[in-house]
Amino acid sequence: MITRRALVLGGLGGIGAVAVTGGTGYALVESETLPGKVRLDRALGRCGDVPAPPPASVRTETMTWRSAHRRTTVTATVVPPAANRSPRGLPVVVALHGTGENGSSLVRNLALDHYLPDAVANGGVPPFTLVSVDGGPSTYWHPRAAGDDPVGMIVDELLPRLRERGARTDRVGAIGWSMGGYGALVLARRLGPARTAAVVASSPALFGSYEDAIATNRRAFDGAADYHRNDVFAALDELKGIPLRVDCGTSDPFADRVREFRDRVRPEGGLEDGCHDAAFWRRQLRRELAFLGHRLGAR
């Protein structure tokens, strides 16, 4: 007998075939013995819908320059905490995008120009400037063999430009999603606890081995040595003293590694129902922005 659940999954290729063959196949996918857990959960509606953003938004502005560290032109999208508020006198949070994105698409896809002013106006969050910058579609935010150094761009180019505009950059925050969640941890390692006020890693792309990394994205690292140089699990001591929040959906493909990271570091946040998508990330934004704002404001 073909169940209603199998019919729902019928268009999902391999997953549908497993479900149609009976309950045993479904149980194997459900327990992650077989691949396809994320697609299965999405088909069953476990990922949830993308929430509508708060209605009010602010006008963003951009800064564009030729980056010596990235060897290309980059653009930073500056999101103020309120309309017509300049960065002068405000602390800064750097936002790091995921694979295939750029700074402006991150702001647009997560409606950061809606969520930040709402957090400040209605959530009691101390104001800060959020700046999302181009890090390359698949750099994983660390120095690459070809000479592309996105984290160097942030430290040596972006932050000084913001400081020239009067922003407070002595201690900064960082938030990132997926590849950018991993990148936020890379940036924290680079700046150290003296200059890092707080970090949020949302669904960070963490790997258990080099083989796991290249199976997910062959462009993530230049080789095994590059992976080991930038393995956050091997450098947890460098994150000591930095306030961390790490969130992830239980149906996220990185959930196991995030769970391991959380067990070892004990950051704030947690694993909740959700997938590796904007629906989960928007649901976390209010709490994550509050985490950053209150720690940036504690001086």
Short mmCIF file of N, CA, C and O in Angstrom, two decimals, residues 214-286:
data_model
loop_
_atom_site.label_atom_id
_atom_site.label_comp_id
_atom_site.label_asym_id
_atom_site.label_seq_id
_atom_site.Cartn_x
_atom_site.Cartn_y
_atom_site.Cartn_z
N ILE A 214 35.47 18.75 1.25
CA ILE A 214 35.49 18.74 -0.21
C ILE A 214 34.30 17.97 -0.78
O ILE A 214 33.89 18.21 -1.91
N ALA A 215 33.72 17.07 0.01
CA ALA A 215 32.51 16.41 -0.44
C ALA A 215 31.35 17.39 -0.50
O ALA A 215 30.44 17.24 -1.32
N THR A 216 31.38 18.41 0.36
CA THR A 216 30.33 19.42 0.37
C THR A 216 30.61 20.51 -0.64
O THR A 216 29.71 20.93 -1.39
N ASN A 217 31.85 20.99 -0.71
CA ASN A 217 32.22 22.07 -1.63
C ASN A 217 33.71 21.95 -1.90
O ASN A 217 34.53 22.25 -1.03
N ARG A 218 34.05 21.56 -3.11
CA ARG A 218 35.46 21.34 -3.45
C ARG A 218 36.28 22.62 -3.44
O ARG A 218 37.51 22.59 -3.41
N ARG A 219 35.60 23.76 -3.48
CA ARG A 219 36.32 25.04 -3.50
C ARG A 219 36.50 25.63 -2.10
O ARG A 219 37.06 26.71 -1.96
N ALA A 220 36.05 24.93 -1.08
CA ALA A 220 36.09 25.49 0.26
C ALA A 220 37.52 25.66 0.78
O ALA A 220 37.80 26.60 1.53
N PHE A 221 38.42 24.76 0.40
CA PHE A 221 39.81 24.81 0.87
C PHE A 221 40.73 24.45 -0.28
O PHE A 221 40.34 23.72 -1.20
N ASP A 222 41.97 24.93 -0.22
CA ASP A 222 42.93 24.70 -1.29
C ASP A 222 43.60 23.34 -1.20
O ASP A 222 44.30 22.92 -2.12
N GLY A 223 43.41 22.66 -0.12
CA GLY A 223 44.01 21.35 0.09
C GLY A 223 43.91 20.99 1.55
O GLY A 223 43.41 21.76 2.38
N ALA A 224 44.43 19.82 1.88
CA ALA A 224 44.35 19.35 3.26
C ALA A 224 45.07 20.28 4.23
O ALA A 224 44.59 20.55 5.33
N ALA A 225 46.24 20.79 3.82
CA ALA A 225 46.99 21.69 4.70
C ALA A 225 46.21 22.97 4.96
O ALA A 225 46.20 23.49 6.10
N ASP A 226 45.55 23.50 3.94
CA ASP A 226 44.73 24.70 4.10
C ASP A 226 43.58 24.44 5.05
O ASP A 226 43.26 25.26 5.91
N TYR A 227 42.95 23.28 4.91
CA TYR A 227 41.86 22.92 5.82
C TYR A 227 42.35 22.88 7.27
O TYR A 227 41.72 23.45 8.17
N HIS A 228 43.47 22.23 7.51
CA HIS A 228 43.94 22.07 8.88
C HIS A 228 44.39 23.42 9.47
O HIS A 228 44.22 23.65 10.67
N ARG A 229 44.92 24.32 8.63
CA ARG A 229 45.29 25.65 9.12
C ARG A 229 44.07 26.42 9.61
O ARG A 229 44.18 27.27 10.50
N ASN A 230 42.94 26.17 8.99
CA ASN A 230 41.74 26.96 9.26
C ASN A 230 40.64 26.15 9.95
O ASN A 230 39.48 26.56 9.96
N ASP A 231 40.99 25.03 10.55
CA ASP A 231 40.03 24.18 11.24
C ASP A 231 39.71 24.79 12.60
O ASP A 231 40.56 24.83 13.49
N VAL A 232 38.48 25.27 12.78
CA VAL A 232 38.13 25.92 14.04
C VAL A 232 38.13 24.93 15.21
O VAL A 232 38.38 25.32 16.35
N PHE A 233 37.90 23.65 14.95
CA PHE A 233 37.92 22.66 16.02
C PHE A 233 39.32 22.49 16.60
O PHE A 233 39.47 22.12 17.77
N ALA A 234 40.32 22.77 15.78
CA ALA A 234 41.70 22.63 16.25
C ALA A 234 42.21 23.89 16.94
O ALA A 234 43.35 23.91 17.41
N ALA A 235 41.40 24.93 16.99
CA ALA A 235 41.86 26.21 17.57
C ALA A 235 40.81 26.79 18.51
O ALA A 235 40.62 28.01 18.56
N LEU A 236 40.13 25.94 19.26
CA LEU A 236 39.07 26.42 20.14
C LEU A 236 39.59 27.35 21.23
O LEU A 236 38.87 28.23 21.69
N ASP A 237 40.84 27.16 21.64
CA ASP A 237 41.40 28.03 22.67
C ASP A 237 41.45 29.49 22.21
O ASP A 237 41.38 30.41 23.04
N GLU A 238 41.57 29.70 20.91
CA GLU A 238 41.64 31.07 20.39
C GLU A 238 40.30 31.80 20.50
O GLU A 238 40.24 33.02 20.35
N LEU A 239 39.23 31.06 20.75
CA LEU A 239 37.91 31.68 20.90
C LEU A 239 37.55 31.94 22.36
O LEU A 239 36.51 32.54 22.63
N LYS A 240 38.40 31.52 23.27
CA LYS A 240 38.12 31.74 24.69
C LYS A 240 38.05 33.23 24.99
O LYS A 240 38.86 34.02 24.51
N GLY A 241 37.09 33.59 25.80
CA GLY A 241 36.93 34.99 26.17
C GLY A 241 36.07 35.79 25.22
O GLY A 241 35.81 36.96 25.47
N ILE A 242 35.62 35.17 24.12
CA ILE A 242 34.77 35.85 23.15
C ILE A 242 33.33 35.37 23.35
O ILE A 242 33.07 34.17 23.26
N PRO A 243 32.39 36.28 23.61
CA PRO A 243 30.98 35.86 23.73
C PRO A 243 30.49 35.28 22.40
O PRO A 243 30.59 35.93 21.36
N LEU A 244 29.98 34.05 22.44
CA LEU A 244 29.56 33.35 21.23
C LEU A 244 28.10 32.94 21.34
O LEU A 244 27.63 32.55 22.39
N ARG A 245 27.42 33.03 20.19
CA ARG A 245 26.10 32.42 20.06
C ARG A 245 26.13 31.60 18.78
O ARG A 245 26.54 32.09 17.71
N VAL A 246 25.68 30.35 18.87
CA VAL A 246 25.68 29.44 17.72
C VAL A 246 24.30 28.81 17.62
O VAL A 246 23.85 28.13 18.56
N ASP A 247 23.62 29.04 16.49
CA ASP A 247 22.29 28.48 16.25
C ASP A 247 22.32 27.57 15.03
O ASP A 247 23.11 27.79 14.10
N CYS A 248 21.43 26.58 15.03
CA CYS A 248 21.36 25.68 13.88
C CYS A 248 20.02 24.94 13.92
O CYS A 248 19.48 24.67 15.00
N GLY A 249 19.51 24.61 12.75
CA GLY A 249 18.31 23.80 12.66
C GLY A 249 18.63 22.33 12.81
O GLY A 249 19.69 21.86 12.38
N THR A 250 17.72 21.59 13.41
CA THR A 250 17.96 20.16 13.60
C THR A 250 17.93 19.39 12.28
O THR A 250 18.45 18.27 12.21
N SER A 251 17.34 19.97 11.23
CA SER A 251 17.33 19.34 9.91
C SER A 251 18.38 19.94 8.99
O SER A 251 18.32 19.77 7.77
N ASP A 252 19.33 20.63 9.55
CA ASP A 252 20.43 21.23 8.80
C ASP A 252 21.50 20.17 8.55
O ASP A 252 21.81 19.38 9.44
N PRO A 253 22.10 20.12 7.35
CA PRO A 253 23.16 19.13 7.11
C PRO A 253 24.39 19.33 7.98
O PRO A 253 25.17 18.40 8.14
N PHE A 254 24.57 20.51 8.57
CA PHE A 254 25.70 20.76 9.45
C PHE A 254 25.35 20.55 10.92
O PHE A 254 26.17 20.83 11.80
N ALA A 255 24.17 20.05 11.21
CA ALA A 255 23.70 19.96 12.59
C ALA A 255 24.63 19.12 13.47
O ALA A 255 24.90 19.48 14.63
N ASP A 256 25.13 18.00 12.97
CA ASP A 256 25.99 17.15 13.79
C ASP A 256 27.27 17.86 14.20
O ASP A 256 27.72 17.78 15.35
N ARG A 257 27.89 18.55 13.24
CA ARG A 257 29.13 19.25 13.56
C ARG A 257 28.87 20.45 14.47
O ARG A 257 29.68 20.76 15.34
N VAL A 258 27.75 21.11 14.26
CA VAL A 258 27.40 22.23 15.13
C VAL A 258 27.15 21.72 16.55
O VAL A 258 27.57 22.33 17.54
N ARG A 259 26.49 20.59 16.67
CA ARG A 259 26.24 20.01 17.98
C ARG A 259 27.57 19.68 18.67
O ARG A 259 27.74 19.93 19.88
N GLU A 260 28.51 19.14 17.92
CA GLU A 260 29.84 18.85 18.49
C GLU A 260 30.53 20.13 18.93
O GLU A 260 31.12 20.18 20.03
N PHE A 261 30.46 21.16 18.10
CA PHE A 261 31.07 22.45 18.46
C PHE A 261 30.44 23.00 19.73
O PHE A 261 31.14 23.45 20.65
N ARG A 262 29.13 22.96 19.80
CA ARG A 262 28.43 23.48 20.97
C ARG A 262 28.79 22.68 22.23
O ARG A 262 28.95 23.26 23.31
N ASP A 263 28.92 21.38 22.10
CA ASP A 263 29.28 20.56 23.26
C ASP A 263 30.66 20.91 23.80
O ASP A 263 30.90 20.82 25.01
N ARG A 264 31.53 21.33 22.90
CA ARG A 264 32.91 21.62 23.32
C ARG A 264 33.11 23.06 23.78
O ARG A 264 33.96 23.33 24.63
N VAL A 265 32.33 23.99 23.22
CA VAL A 265 32.54 25.41 23.50
C VAL A 265 31.49 25.99 24.45
O VAL A 265 31.75 26.96 25.16
N ARG A 266 30.29 25.42 24.45
CA ARG A 266 29.19 25.86 25.29
C ARG A 266 28.79 27.32 25.03
O ARG A 266 28.71 28.13 25.95
N PRO A 267 28.53 27.67 23.78
CA PRO A 267 28.07 29.02 23.50
C PRO A 267 26.59 29.17 23.81
O PRO A 267 25.90 28.19 24.14
N GLU A 268 26.08 30.39 23.70
CA GLU A 268 24.64 30.60 23.79
C GLU A 268 23.98 30.14 22.49
O GLU A 268 24.65 29.73 21.55
N GLY A 269 22.65 30.21 22.44
CA GLY A 269 21.93 29.72 21.27
C GLY A 269 21.52 28.27 21.46
O GLY A 269 21.40 27.78 22.57
N GLY A 270 21.32 27.58 20.35
CA GLY A 270 20.93 26.19 20.44
C GLY A 270 20.48 25.61 19.12
O GLY A 270 20.54 26.28 18.08
N LEU A 271 20.08 24.35 19.14
CA LEU A 271 19.51 23.69 17.97
C LEU A 271 18.00 23.63 18.13
O LEU A 271 17.50 23.22 19.17
N GLU A 272 17.30 24.07 17.10
CA GLU A 272 15.84 24.08 17.10
C GLU A 272 15.35 23.52 15.78
O GLU A 272 16.11 23.39 14.83
N ASP A 273 14.05 23.21 15.72
CA ASP A 273 13.46 22.74 14.47
C ASP A 273 13.76 23.74 13.35
O ASP A 273 13.60 24.95 13.53
N GLY A 274 14.17 23.22 12.21
CA GLY A 274 14.45 24.09 11.08
C GLY A 274 15.48 23.50 10.17
O GLY A 274 16.12 22.48 10.47
N CYS A 275 15.66 24.16 9.03
CA CYS A 275 16.56 23.69 7.98
C CYS A 275 17.65 24.73 7.72
O CYS A 275 17.78 25.71 8.45
N HIS A 276 18.41 24.49 6.67
CA HIS A 276 19.50 25.39 6.30
C HIS A 276 18.95 26.39 5.29
O HIS A 276 19.24 26.33 4.09
N ASP A 277 18.13 27.33 5.78
CA ASP A 277 17.45 28.23 4.86
C ASP A 277 17.02 29.52 5.55
O ASP A 277 17.15 29.67 6.77
N ALA A 278 16.50 30.44 4.74
CA ALA A 278 16.12 31.75 5.25
C ALA A 278 14.98 31.67 6.25
O ALA A 278 14.85 32.55 7.11
N ALA A 279 14.14 30.63 6.15
CA ALA A 279 13.06 30.49 7.12
C ALA A 279 13.62 30.35 8.53
O ALA A 279 13.17 31.02 9.47
N PHE A 280 14.62 29.49 8.69
CA PHE A 280 15.23 29.32 10.01
C PHE A 280 16.01 30.56 10.40
O PHE A 280 15.91 31.05 11.54
N TRP A 281 16.79 31.11 9.48
CA TRP A 281 17.67 32.24 9.81
C TRP A 281 16.88 33.48 10.21
O TRP A 281 17.26 34.17 11.16
N ARG A 282 15.78 33.77 9.54
CA ARG A 282 14.97 34.93 9.94
C ARG A 282 14.33 34.72 11.31
O ARG A 282 14.18 35.67 12.08
N ARG A 283 13.95 33.49 11.61
CA ARG A 283 13.33 33.24 12.91
C ARG A 283 14.29 33.50 14.07
O ARG A 283 13.86 33.78 15.19
N GLN A 284 15.57 33.38 13.81
CA GLN A 284 16.57 33.59 14.88
C GLN A 284 17.03 35.04 14.99
O GLN A 284 17.68 35.40 15.99
N LEU A 285 16.72 35.87 14.01
CA LEU A 285 17.39 37.18 13.91
C LEU A 285 17.16 38.08 15.12
O LEU A 285 18.09 38.74 15.57
N ARG A 286 15.96 38.14 15.63
CA ARG A 286 15.71 39.06 16.74
C ARG A 286 16.59 38.73 17.94
O ARG A 286 17.18 39.61 18.56
#
